[in-house]
PDB file of C-alpha atoms and ligand atoms in Angstrom:
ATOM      1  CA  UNK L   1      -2.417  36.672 -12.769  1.00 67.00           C
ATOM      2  CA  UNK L   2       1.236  37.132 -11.707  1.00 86.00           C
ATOM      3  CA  UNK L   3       4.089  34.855 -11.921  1.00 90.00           C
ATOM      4  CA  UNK L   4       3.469  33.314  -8.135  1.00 91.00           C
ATOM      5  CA  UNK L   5       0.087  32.790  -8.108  1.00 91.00           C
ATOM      6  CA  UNK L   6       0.604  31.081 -11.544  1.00 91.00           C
ATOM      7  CA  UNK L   7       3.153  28.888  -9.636  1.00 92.00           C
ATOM      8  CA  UNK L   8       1.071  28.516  -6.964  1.00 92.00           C
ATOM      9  CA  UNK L   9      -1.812  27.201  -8.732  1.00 91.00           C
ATOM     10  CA  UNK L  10       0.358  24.656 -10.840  1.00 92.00           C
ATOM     11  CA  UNK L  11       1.427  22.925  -7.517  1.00 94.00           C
ATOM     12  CA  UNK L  12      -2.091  23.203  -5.814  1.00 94.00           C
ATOM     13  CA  UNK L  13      -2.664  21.178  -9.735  1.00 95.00           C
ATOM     14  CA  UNK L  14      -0.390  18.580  -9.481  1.00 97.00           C
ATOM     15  CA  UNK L  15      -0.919  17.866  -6.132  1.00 97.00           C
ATOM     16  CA  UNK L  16      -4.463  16.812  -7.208  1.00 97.00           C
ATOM     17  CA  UNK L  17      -3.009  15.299 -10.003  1.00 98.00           C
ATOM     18  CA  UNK L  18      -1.218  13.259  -7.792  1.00 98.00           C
ATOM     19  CA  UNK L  19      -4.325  12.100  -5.765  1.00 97.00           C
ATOM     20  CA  UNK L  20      -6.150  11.916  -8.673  1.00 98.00           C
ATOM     21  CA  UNK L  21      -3.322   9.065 -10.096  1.00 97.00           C
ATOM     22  CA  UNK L  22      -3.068   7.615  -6.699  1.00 96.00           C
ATOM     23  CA  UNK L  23      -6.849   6.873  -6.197  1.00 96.00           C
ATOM     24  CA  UNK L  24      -7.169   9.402  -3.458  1.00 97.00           C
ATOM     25  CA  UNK L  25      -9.589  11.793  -2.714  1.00 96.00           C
ATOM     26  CA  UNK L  26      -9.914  15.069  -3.829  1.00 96.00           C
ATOM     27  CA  UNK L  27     -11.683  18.256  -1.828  1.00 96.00           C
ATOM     28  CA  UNK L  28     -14.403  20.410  -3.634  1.00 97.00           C
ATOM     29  CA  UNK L  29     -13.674  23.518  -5.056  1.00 96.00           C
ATOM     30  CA  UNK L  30     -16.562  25.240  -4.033  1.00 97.00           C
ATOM     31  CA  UNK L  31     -16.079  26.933  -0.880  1.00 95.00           C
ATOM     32  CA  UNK L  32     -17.500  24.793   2.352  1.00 96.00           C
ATOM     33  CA  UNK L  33     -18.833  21.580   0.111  1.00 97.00           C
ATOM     34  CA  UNK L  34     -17.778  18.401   1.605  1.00 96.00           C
ATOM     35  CA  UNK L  35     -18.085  16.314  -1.753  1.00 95.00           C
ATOM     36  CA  UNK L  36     -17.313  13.634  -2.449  1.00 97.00           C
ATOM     37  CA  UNK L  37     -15.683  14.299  -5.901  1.00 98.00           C
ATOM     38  CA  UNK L  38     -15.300  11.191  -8.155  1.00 97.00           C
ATOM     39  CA  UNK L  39     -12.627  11.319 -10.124  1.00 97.00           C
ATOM     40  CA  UNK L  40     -12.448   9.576 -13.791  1.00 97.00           C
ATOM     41  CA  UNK L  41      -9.731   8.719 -15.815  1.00 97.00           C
ATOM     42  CA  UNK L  42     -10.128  10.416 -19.417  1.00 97.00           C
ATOM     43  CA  UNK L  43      -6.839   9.372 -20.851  1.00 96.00           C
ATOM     44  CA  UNK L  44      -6.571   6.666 -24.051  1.00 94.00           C
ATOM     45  CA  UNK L  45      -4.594   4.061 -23.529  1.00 87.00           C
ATOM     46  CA  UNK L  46      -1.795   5.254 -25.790  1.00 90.00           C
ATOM     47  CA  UNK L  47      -1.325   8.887 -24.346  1.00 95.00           C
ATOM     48  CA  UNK L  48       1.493   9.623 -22.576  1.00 97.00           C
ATOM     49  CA  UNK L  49       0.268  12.378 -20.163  1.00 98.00           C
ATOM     50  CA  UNK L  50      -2.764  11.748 -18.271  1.00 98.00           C
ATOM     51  CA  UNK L  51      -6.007  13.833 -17.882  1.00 98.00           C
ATOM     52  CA  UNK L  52      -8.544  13.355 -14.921  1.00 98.00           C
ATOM     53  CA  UNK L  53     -12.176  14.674 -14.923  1.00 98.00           C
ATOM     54  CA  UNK L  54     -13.697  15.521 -11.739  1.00 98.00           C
ATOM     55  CA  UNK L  55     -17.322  16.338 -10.532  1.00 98.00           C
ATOM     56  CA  UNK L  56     -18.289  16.474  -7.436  1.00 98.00           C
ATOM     57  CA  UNK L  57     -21.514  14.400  -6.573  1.00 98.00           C
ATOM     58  CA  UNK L  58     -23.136  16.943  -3.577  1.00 98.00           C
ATOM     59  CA  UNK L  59     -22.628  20.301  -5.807  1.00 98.00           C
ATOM     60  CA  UNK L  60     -21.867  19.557  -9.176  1.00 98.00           C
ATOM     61  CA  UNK L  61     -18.853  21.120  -9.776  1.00 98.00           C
ATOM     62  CA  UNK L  62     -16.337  20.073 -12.359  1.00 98.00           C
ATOM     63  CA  UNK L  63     -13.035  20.116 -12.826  1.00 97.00           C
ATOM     64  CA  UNK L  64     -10.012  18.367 -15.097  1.00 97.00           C
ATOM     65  CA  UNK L  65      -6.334  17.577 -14.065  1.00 97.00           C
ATOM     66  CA  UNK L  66      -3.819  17.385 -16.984  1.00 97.00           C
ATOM     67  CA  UNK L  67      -0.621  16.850 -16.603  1.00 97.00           C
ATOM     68  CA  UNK L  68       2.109  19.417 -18.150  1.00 96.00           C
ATOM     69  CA  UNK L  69       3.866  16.955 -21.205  1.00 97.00           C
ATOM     70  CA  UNK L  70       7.956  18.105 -20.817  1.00 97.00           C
ATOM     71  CA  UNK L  71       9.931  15.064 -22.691  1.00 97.00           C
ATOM     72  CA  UNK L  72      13.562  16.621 -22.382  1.00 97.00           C
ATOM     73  CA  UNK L  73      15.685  16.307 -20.886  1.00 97.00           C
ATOM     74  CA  UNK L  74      14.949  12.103 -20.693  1.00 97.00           C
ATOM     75  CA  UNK L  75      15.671  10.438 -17.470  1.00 97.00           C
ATOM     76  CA  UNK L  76      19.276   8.987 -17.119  1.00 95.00           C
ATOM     77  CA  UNK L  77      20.732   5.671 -16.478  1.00 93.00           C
ATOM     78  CA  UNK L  78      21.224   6.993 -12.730  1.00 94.00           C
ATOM     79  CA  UNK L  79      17.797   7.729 -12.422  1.00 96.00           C
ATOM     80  CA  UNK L  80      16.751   4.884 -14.005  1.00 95.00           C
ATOM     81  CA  UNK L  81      18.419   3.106 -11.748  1.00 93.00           C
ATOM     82  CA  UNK L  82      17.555   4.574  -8.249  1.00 94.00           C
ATOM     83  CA  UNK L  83      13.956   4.419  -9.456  1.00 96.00           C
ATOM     84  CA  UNK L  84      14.247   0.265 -10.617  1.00 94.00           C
ATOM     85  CA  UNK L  85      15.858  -0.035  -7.284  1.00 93.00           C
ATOM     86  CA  UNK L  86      12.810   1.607  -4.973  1.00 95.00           C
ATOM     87  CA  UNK L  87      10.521  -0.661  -6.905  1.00 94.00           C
ATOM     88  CA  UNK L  88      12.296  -3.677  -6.065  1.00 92.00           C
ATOM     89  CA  UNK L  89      12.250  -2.183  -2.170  1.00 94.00           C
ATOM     90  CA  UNK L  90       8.680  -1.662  -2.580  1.00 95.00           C
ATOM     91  CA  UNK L  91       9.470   2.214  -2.221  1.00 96.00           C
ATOM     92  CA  UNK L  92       7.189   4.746  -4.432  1.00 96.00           C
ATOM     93  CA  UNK L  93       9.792   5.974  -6.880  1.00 97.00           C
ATOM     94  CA  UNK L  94       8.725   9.120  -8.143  1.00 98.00           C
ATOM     95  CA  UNK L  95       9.999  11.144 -11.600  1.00 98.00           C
ATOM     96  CA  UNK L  96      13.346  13.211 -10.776  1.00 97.00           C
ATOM     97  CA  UNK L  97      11.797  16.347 -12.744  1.00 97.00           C
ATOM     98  CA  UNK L  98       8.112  16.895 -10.876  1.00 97.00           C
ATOM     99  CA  UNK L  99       8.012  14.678  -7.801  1.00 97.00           C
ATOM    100  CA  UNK L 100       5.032  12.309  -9.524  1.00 98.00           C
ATOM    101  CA  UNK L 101       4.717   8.948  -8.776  1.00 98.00           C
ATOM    102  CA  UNK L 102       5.817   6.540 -11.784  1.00 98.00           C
ATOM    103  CA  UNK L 103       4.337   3.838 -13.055  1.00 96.00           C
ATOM    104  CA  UNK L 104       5.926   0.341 -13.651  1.00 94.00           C
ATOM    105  CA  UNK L 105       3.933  -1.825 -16.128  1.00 92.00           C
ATOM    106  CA  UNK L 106       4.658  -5.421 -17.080  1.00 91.00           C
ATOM    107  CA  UNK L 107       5.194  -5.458 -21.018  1.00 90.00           C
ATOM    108  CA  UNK L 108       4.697  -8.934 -22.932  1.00 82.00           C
ATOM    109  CA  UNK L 109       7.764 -10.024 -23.439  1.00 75.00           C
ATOM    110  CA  UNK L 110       8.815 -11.789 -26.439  1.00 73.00           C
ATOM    111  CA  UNK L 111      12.126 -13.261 -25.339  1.00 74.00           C
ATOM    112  CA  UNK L 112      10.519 -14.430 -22.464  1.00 75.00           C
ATOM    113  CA  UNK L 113      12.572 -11.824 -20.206  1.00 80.00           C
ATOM    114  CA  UNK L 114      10.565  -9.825 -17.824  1.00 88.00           C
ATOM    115  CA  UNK L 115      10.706  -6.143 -18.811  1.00 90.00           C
ATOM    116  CA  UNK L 116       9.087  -3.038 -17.672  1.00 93.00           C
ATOM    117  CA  UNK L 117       7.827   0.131 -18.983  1.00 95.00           C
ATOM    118  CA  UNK L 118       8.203   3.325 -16.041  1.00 97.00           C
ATOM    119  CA  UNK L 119       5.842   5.959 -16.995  1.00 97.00           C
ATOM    120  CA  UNK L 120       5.419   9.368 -15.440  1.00 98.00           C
ATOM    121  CA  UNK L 121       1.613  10.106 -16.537  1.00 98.00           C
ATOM    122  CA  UNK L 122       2.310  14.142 -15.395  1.00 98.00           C
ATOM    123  CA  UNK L 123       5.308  15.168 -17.933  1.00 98.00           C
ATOM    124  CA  UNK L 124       4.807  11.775 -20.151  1.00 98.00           C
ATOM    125  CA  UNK L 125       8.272  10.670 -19.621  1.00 98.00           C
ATOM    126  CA  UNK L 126       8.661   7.254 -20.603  1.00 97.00           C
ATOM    127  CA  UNK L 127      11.467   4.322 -20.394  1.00 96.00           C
ATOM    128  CA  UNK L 128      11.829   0.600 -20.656  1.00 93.00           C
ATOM    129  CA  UNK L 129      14.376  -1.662 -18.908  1.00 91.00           C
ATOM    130  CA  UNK L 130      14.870  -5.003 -18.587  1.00 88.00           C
ATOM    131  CA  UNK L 131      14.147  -6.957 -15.082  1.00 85.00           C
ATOM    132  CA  UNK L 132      15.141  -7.305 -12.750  1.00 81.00           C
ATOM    133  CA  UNK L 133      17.554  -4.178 -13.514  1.00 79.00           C
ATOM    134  CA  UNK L 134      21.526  -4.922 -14.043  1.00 69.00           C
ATOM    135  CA  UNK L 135      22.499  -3.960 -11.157  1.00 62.00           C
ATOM    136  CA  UNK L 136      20.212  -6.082  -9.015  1.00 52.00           C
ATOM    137  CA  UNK L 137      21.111  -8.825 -10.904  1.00 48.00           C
ATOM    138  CA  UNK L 138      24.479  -9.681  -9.069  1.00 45.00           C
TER     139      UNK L 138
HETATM  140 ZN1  LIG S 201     -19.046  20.150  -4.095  1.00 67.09          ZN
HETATM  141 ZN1  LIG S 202       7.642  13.504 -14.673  1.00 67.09          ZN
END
């Protein structure tokens, strides 16, 4: 396989990956099959990059989604930022470095501030700010 069709097939993968997050559906592999393909979540709780099984329920084909783990560079304070500030306008922020969607989850707070943990589940880059974000506070 040479260098494009390896590129090619990595965004034809995280494009699923991307449904697969999302809760959308994904087509068949196998050539004319309609599906449906269920899609499960195979990740632990803990791990930082996500993996999806699929199997579709007309043919029987499987299939697993993985995201590609790339910690560094981290996402910056600017970043951090723009993507606190699309959540607050109800806008899908999505990770700087691969386009995924990120994921804001509500951590238990022990000083009774509100504070979030973004995840990108594709290259398992994580952060946690407080909320609302500094800036938003004025
Ligand atoms: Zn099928
Ligand atoms: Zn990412």
């Amino acid at each position: 396989m040479n260098a494009e069709e390896d590129q090619a097939q990595q965004q034809v993968a995280h494009r699923e990956f991307v449904h697969a997050l999302q809760h959308e559906p994904i087509a068949c592999h196998a050539v004319g099959c309609p599906g449906p393909v269920e899609t499960s979540d195979l990740s632990q709780v803990r791990d930082r990059v996500k993996t999806f099984g699929l199997r579709c329920q007309r043919c029987g084909w499987e299939g697993r989604l993985t995201g590609r783990e790339q910690l560094s560079p981290p996402w910056g304070e600017a970043a951090l930022l723009s993507m606190a500030h699309e959540h607050l306008m109800h806008q899908q922020p999505s990770c700087p470095y691969d386009g995924t969607p990120v994921v804001f989850t509500s951590l238990p707070n022990p000083r009774r501030r509100a504070r979030y943990r973004l995840s990108c589940f594709y290259c398992g880059r994580r952060a946690e700010m407080d909320w609302p974000p500094p800036e938003a506070r004025q």
